[in-house]
Each structure stands twice: as C-alpha cells, then as structure tokens.
PDB file of C-alpha atoms in Angstrom:
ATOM      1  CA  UNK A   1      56.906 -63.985  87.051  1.00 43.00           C
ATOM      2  CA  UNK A   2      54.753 -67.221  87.208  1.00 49.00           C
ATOM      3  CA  UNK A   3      51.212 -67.266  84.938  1.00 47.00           C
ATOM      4  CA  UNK A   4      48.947 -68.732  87.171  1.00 51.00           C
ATOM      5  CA  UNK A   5      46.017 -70.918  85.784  1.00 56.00           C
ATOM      6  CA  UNK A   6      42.493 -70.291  86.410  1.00 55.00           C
ATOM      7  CA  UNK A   7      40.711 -72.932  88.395  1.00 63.00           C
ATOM      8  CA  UNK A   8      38.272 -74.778  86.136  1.00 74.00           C
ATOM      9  CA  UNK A   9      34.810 -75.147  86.665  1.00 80.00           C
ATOM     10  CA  UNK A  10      35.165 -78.911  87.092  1.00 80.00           C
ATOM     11  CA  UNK A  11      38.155 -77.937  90.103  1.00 78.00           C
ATOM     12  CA  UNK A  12      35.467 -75.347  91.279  1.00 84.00           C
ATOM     13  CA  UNK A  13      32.833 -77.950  91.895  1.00 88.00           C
ATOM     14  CA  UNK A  14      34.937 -80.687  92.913  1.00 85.00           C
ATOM     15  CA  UNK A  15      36.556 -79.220  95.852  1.00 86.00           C
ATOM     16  CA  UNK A  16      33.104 -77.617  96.754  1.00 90.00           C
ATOM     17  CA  UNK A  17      31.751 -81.080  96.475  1.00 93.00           C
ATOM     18  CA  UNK A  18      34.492 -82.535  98.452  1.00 90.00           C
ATOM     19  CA  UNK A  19      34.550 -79.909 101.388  1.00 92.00           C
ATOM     20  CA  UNK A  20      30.554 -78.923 101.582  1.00 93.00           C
ATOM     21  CA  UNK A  21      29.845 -82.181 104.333  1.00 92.00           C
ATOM     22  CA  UNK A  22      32.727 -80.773 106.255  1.00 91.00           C
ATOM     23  CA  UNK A  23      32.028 -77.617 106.333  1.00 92.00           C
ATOM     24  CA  UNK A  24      28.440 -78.039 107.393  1.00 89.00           C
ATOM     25  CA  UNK A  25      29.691 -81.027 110.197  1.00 88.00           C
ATOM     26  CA  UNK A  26      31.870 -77.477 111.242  1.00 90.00           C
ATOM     27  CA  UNK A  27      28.846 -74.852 110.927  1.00 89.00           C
ATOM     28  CA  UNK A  28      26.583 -77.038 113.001  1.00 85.00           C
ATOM     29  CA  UNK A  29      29.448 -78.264 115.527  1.00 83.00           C
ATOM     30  CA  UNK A  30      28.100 -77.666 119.264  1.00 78.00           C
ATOM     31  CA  UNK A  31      30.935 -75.724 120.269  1.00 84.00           C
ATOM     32  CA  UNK A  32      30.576 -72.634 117.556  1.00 87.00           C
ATOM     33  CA  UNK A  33      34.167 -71.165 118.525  1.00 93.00           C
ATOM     34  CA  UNK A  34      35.465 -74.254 117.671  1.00 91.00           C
ATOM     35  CA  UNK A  35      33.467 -75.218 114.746  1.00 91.00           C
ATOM     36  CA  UNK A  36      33.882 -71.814 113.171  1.00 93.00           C
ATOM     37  CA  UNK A  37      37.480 -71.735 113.609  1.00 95.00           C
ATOM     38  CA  UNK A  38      37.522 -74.616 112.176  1.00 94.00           C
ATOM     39  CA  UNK A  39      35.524 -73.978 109.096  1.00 95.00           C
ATOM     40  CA  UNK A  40      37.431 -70.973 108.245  1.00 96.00           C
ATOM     41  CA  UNK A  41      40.487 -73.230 107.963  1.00 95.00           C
ATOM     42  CA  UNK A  42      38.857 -75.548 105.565  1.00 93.00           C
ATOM     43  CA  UNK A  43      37.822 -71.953 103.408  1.00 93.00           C
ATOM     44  CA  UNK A  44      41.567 -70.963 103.352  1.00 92.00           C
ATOM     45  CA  UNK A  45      42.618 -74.217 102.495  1.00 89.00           C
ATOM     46  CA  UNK A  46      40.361 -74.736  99.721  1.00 87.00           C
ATOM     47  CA  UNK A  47      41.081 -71.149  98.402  1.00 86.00           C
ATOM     48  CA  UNK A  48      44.648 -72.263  98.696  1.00 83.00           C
ATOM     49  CA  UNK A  49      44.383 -75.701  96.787  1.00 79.00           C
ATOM     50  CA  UNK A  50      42.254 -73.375  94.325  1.00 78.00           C
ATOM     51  CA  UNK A  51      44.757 -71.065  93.366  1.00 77.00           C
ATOM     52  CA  UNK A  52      47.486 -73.545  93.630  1.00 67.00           C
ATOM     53  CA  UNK A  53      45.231 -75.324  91.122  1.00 54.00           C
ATOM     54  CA  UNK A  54      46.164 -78.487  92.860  1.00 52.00           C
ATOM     55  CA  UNK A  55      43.055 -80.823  92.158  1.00 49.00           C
ATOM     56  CA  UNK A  56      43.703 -81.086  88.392  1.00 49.00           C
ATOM     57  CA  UNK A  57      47.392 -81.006  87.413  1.00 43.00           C
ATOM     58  CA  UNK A  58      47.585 -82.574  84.072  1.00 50.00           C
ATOM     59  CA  UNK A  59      46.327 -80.660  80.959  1.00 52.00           C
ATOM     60  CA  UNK A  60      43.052 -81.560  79.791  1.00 56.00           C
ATOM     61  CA  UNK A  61      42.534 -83.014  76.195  1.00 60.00           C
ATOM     62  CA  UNK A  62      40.266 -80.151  75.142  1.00 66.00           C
ATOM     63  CA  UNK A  63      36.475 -80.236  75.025  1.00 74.00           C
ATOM     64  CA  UNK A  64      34.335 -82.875  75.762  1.00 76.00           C
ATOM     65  CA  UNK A  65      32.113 -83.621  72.661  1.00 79.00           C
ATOM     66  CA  UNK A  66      28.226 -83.109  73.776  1.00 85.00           C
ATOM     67  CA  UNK A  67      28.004 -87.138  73.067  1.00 84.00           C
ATOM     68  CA  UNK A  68      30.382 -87.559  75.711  1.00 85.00           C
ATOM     69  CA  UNK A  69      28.482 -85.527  78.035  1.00 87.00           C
ATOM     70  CA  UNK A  70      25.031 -86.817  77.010  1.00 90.00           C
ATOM     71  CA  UNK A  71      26.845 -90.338  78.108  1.00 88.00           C
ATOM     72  CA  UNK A  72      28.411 -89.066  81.188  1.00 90.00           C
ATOM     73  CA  UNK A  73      24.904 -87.742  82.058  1.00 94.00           C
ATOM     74  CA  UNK A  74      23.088 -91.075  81.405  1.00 94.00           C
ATOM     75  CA  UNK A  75      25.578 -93.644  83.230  1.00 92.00           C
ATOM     76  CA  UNK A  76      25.261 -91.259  86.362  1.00 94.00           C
ATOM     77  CA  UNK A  77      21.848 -90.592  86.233  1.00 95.00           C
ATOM     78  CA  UNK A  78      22.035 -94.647  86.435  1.00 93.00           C
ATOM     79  CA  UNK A  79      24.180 -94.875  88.844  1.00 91.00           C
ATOM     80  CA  UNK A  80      22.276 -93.089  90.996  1.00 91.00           C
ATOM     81  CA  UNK A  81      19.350 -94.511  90.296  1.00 91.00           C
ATOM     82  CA  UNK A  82      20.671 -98.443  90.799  1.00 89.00           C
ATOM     83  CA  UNK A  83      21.968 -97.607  93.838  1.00 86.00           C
ATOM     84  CA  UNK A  84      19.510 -97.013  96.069  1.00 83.00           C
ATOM     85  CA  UNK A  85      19.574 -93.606  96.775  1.00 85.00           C
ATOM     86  CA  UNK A  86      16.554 -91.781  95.894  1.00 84.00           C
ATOM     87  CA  UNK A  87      14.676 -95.413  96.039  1.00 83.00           C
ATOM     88  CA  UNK A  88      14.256 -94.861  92.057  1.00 82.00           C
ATOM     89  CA  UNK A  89      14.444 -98.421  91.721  1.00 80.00           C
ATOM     90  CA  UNK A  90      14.229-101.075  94.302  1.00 74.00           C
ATOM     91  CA  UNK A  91      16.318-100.191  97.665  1.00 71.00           C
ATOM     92  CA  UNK A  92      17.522-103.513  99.921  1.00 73.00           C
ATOM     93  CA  UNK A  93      15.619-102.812 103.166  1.00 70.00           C
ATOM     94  CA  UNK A  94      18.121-104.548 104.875  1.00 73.00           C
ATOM     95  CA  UNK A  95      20.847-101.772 104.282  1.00 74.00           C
ATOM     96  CA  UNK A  96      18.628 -98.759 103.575  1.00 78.00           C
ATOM     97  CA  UNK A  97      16.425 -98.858 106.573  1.00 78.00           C
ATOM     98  CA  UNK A  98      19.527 -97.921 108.426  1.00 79.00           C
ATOM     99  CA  UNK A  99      20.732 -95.089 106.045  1.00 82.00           C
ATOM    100  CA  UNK A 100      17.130 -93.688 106.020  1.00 84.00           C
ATOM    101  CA  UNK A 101      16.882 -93.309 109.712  1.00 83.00           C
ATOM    102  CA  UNK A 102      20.255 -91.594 109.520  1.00 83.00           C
ATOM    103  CA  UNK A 103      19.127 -88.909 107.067  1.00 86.00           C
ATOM    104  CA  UNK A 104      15.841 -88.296 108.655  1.00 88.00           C
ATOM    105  CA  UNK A 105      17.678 -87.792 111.826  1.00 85.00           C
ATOM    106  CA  UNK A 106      20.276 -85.503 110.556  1.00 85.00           C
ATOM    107  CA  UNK A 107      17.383 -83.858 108.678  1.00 88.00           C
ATOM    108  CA  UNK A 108      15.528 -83.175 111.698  1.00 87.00           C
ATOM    109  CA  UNK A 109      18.367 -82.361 113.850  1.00 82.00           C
ATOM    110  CA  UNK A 110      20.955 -79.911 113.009  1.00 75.00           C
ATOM    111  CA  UNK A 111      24.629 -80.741 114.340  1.00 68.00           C
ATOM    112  CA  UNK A 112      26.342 -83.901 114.577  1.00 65.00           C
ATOM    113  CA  UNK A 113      23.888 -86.086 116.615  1.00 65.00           C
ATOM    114  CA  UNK A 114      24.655 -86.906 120.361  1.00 64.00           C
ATOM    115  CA  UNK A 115      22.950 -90.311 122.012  1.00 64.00           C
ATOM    116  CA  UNK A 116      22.012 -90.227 125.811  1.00 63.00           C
ATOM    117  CA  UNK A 117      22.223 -93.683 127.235  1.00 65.00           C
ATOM    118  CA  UNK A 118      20.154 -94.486 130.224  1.00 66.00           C
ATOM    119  CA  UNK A 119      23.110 -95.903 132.366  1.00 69.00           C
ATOM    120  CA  UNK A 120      25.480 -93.439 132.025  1.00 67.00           C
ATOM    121  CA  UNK A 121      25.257 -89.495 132.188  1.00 67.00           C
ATOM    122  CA  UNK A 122      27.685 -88.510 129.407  1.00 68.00           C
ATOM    123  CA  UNK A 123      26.790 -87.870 125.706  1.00 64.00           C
ATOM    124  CA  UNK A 124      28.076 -90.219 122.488  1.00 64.00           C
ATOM    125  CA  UNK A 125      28.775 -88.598 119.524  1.00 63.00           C
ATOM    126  CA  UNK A 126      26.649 -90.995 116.546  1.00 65.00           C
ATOM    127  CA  UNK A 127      29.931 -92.014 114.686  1.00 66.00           C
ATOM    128  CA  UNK A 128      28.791 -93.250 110.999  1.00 72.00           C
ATOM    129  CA  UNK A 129      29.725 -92.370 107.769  1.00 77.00           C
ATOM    130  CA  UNK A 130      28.373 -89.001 107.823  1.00 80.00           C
ATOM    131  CA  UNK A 131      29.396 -86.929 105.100  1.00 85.00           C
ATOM    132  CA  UNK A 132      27.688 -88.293 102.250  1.00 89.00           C
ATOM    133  CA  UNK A 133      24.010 -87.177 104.332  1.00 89.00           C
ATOM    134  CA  UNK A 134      25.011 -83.994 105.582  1.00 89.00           C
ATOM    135  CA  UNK A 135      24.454 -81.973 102.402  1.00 92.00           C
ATOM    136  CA  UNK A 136      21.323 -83.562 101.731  1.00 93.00           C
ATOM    137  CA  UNK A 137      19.964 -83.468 105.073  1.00 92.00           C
ATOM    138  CA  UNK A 138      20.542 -79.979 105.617  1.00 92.00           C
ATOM    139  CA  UNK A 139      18.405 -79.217 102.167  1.00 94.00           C
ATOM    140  CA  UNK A 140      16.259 -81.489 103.875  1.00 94.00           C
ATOM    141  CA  UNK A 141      16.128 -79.684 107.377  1.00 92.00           C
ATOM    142  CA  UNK A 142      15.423 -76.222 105.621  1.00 93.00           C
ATOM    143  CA  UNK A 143      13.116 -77.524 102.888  1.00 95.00           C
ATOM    144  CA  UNK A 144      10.985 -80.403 104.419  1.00 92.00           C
ATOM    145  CA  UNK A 145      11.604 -84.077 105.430  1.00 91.00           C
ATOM    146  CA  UNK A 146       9.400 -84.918 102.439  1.00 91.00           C
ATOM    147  CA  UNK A 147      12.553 -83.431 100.079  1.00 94.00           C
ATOM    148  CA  UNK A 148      15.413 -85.893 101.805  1.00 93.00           C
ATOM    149  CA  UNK A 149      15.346 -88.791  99.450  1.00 93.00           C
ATOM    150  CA  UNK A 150      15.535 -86.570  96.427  1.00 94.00           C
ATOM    151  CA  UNK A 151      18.061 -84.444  97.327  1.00 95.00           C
ATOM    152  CA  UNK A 152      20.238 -87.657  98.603  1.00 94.00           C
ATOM    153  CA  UNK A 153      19.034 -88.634  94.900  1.00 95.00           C
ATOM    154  CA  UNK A 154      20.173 -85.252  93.749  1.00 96.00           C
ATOM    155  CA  UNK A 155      24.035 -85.779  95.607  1.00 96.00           C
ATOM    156  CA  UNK A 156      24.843 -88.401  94.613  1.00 94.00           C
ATOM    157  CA  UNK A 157      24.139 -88.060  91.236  1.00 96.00           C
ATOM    158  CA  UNK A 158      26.263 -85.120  91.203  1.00 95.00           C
ATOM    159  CA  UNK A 159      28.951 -87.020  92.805  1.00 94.00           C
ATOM    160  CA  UNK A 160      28.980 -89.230  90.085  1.00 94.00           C
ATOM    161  CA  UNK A 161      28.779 -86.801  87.421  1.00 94.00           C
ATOM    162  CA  UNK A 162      31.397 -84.925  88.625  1.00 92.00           C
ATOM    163  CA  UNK A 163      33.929 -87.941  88.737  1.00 88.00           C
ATOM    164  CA  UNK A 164      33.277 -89.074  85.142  1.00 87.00           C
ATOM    165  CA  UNK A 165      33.627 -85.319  84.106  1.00 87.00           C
ATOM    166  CA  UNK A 166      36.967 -85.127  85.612  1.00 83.00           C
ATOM    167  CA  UNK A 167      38.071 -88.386  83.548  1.00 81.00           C
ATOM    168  CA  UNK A 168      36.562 -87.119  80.561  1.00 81.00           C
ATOM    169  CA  UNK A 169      38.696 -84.191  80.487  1.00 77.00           C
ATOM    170  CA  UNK A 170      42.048 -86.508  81.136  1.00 71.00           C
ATOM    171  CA  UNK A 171      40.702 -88.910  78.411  1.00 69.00           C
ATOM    172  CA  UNK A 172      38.553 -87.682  75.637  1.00 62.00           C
ATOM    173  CA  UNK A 173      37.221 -91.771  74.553  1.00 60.00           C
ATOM    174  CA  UNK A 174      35.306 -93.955  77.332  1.00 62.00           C
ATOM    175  CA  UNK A 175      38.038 -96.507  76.240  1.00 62.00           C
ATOM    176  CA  UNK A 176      40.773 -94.184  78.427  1.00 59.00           C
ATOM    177  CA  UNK A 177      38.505 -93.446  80.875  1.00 59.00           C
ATOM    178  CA  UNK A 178      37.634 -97.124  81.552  1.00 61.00           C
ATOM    179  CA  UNK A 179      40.931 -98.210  81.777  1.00 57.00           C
ATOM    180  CA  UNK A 180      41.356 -96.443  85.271  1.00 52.00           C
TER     181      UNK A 180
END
C-alpha cells in the first residue's frame, strides 16, 4: 500500500493559479457544449496532478521563517508595482495603452472576443496573450470597470508571490533561491 501525500497549500494555489485563465477562456467559450466539456477535463486533470502531487516533487526544507515571508511579500509587492500593472508607478503608454484596451474589453465582454471586419462576413477570434487578463477581467466584469487595474494589480502580485513561495520552500536562504 502506497501513503499518498497531501497536496500543499502552495500546490493548491499554484495549479489554481495556473488553470483559473483557462478555465474561464472554457466557461465563457461560445459554443457551451464544447467549452464545458472542455473545462471539466481541465477539473479532472488538475484533481489528477493534485493527488498525484505532481507540481512539487522534491521535499521541502521545512518552514519558511516569517523574515523570509515578510521578504517574499515585499519583492512581489514590488514587482508588481514596477511593472506596470496596477499603474502604481509610472506605466510606458506605449505598451500599456494596448494592454488596457485589452482588459477593458475583456472586462466588458464576456467570452473570448470575436472582430467583424467590414470586407468580409466571417468572425476573427482576437488572438493575444490572453490568460494573464482573464481572471482579472472577469472580477472586473462582475464588480465594475473601475476595479480592473487593481485586480490586474491584485494577479499579478499573486503570481509573483506564489513563485518565490514555491522557491522558498526548495531553498530556505535567498542565496539558493537566487541561484535559479
């Protein structure tokens, strides 16, 4: 007989943070037979990687001292904030222009977003880089434009909390954890 291992709280929230933009590009898919289907596959396959305990195979180093975490906190609460989501701190108009439109679109809109052209009578499918505005922009949709930025704020600072989280519990020192 085989002990299985719990999934950890860190494997929890990384595979929900890893399969949420999918499984709301599925939810909101125009075909909902399809879409459905589709998400129920991603559920059974992230319930499978779950109890497989897949995501994080090595052992972890034990807990992470509350100085680690108040550090882990504070260089992704940085992150985020230098990077333009949010528009903490300055955003280059030149590139964020763009990625605004996008998530008030998507916030506006449920679904992946279809463009009519004048010439021709069929529909395009906007292909961008999607997933990182779907979460958001679904907060958005249900909560108010007025909400987008800060949730986009909100993801990707969890994003990057969750990654140095997961290297903190390989490597209990920032010197390990730099060295990837």
């Amino acid at each position: 007989m085989s002990v299985r291992r719990v999934p950890s709280f860190l494997s929890l929230s990384l595979v929900a943070y890893l399969a949420s933009p999918t499984l709301v590009f599925l939810l909101t898919w125009p075909i909902p037979l399809v879409g459905w289907t589709a998400a129920l596959a991603l559920c059974w396959g992230c319930a499978w990687i779950l109890c497989d305990d897949v995501v994080i195979a090595s052992p972890s180093t034990g807990p992470i001292s509350l100085g680690l975490w108040s550090a882990i906190f504070a260089v992704a609460l940085a992150w985020a904030s230098l990077g333009g989501a949010g528009h903490v701190f300055y955003a280059n108009e030149y590139d964020w222009h763009v990625r605004d439109a996008l998530l008030a679109d998507l916030s506006r809109q449920l679904g992946p977003l279809v463009v009519r052209t004048s010439s021709e009578p069929s529909l395009w499918l906007l292909r961008c880089p999607l997933g990182y505005y779907l979460v958001p922009s679904i907060l958005a949709h249900r909560f108010g434009l007025h909400w987008a930025q800060l949730f986009l704020f909100g993801w990707t600072f969890f994003g990057v909390f969750l990654s140095f989280s997961l290297l903190a519990r390989r490597w209990s020192n920032w010197r390990g954890m730099l060295a990837v």
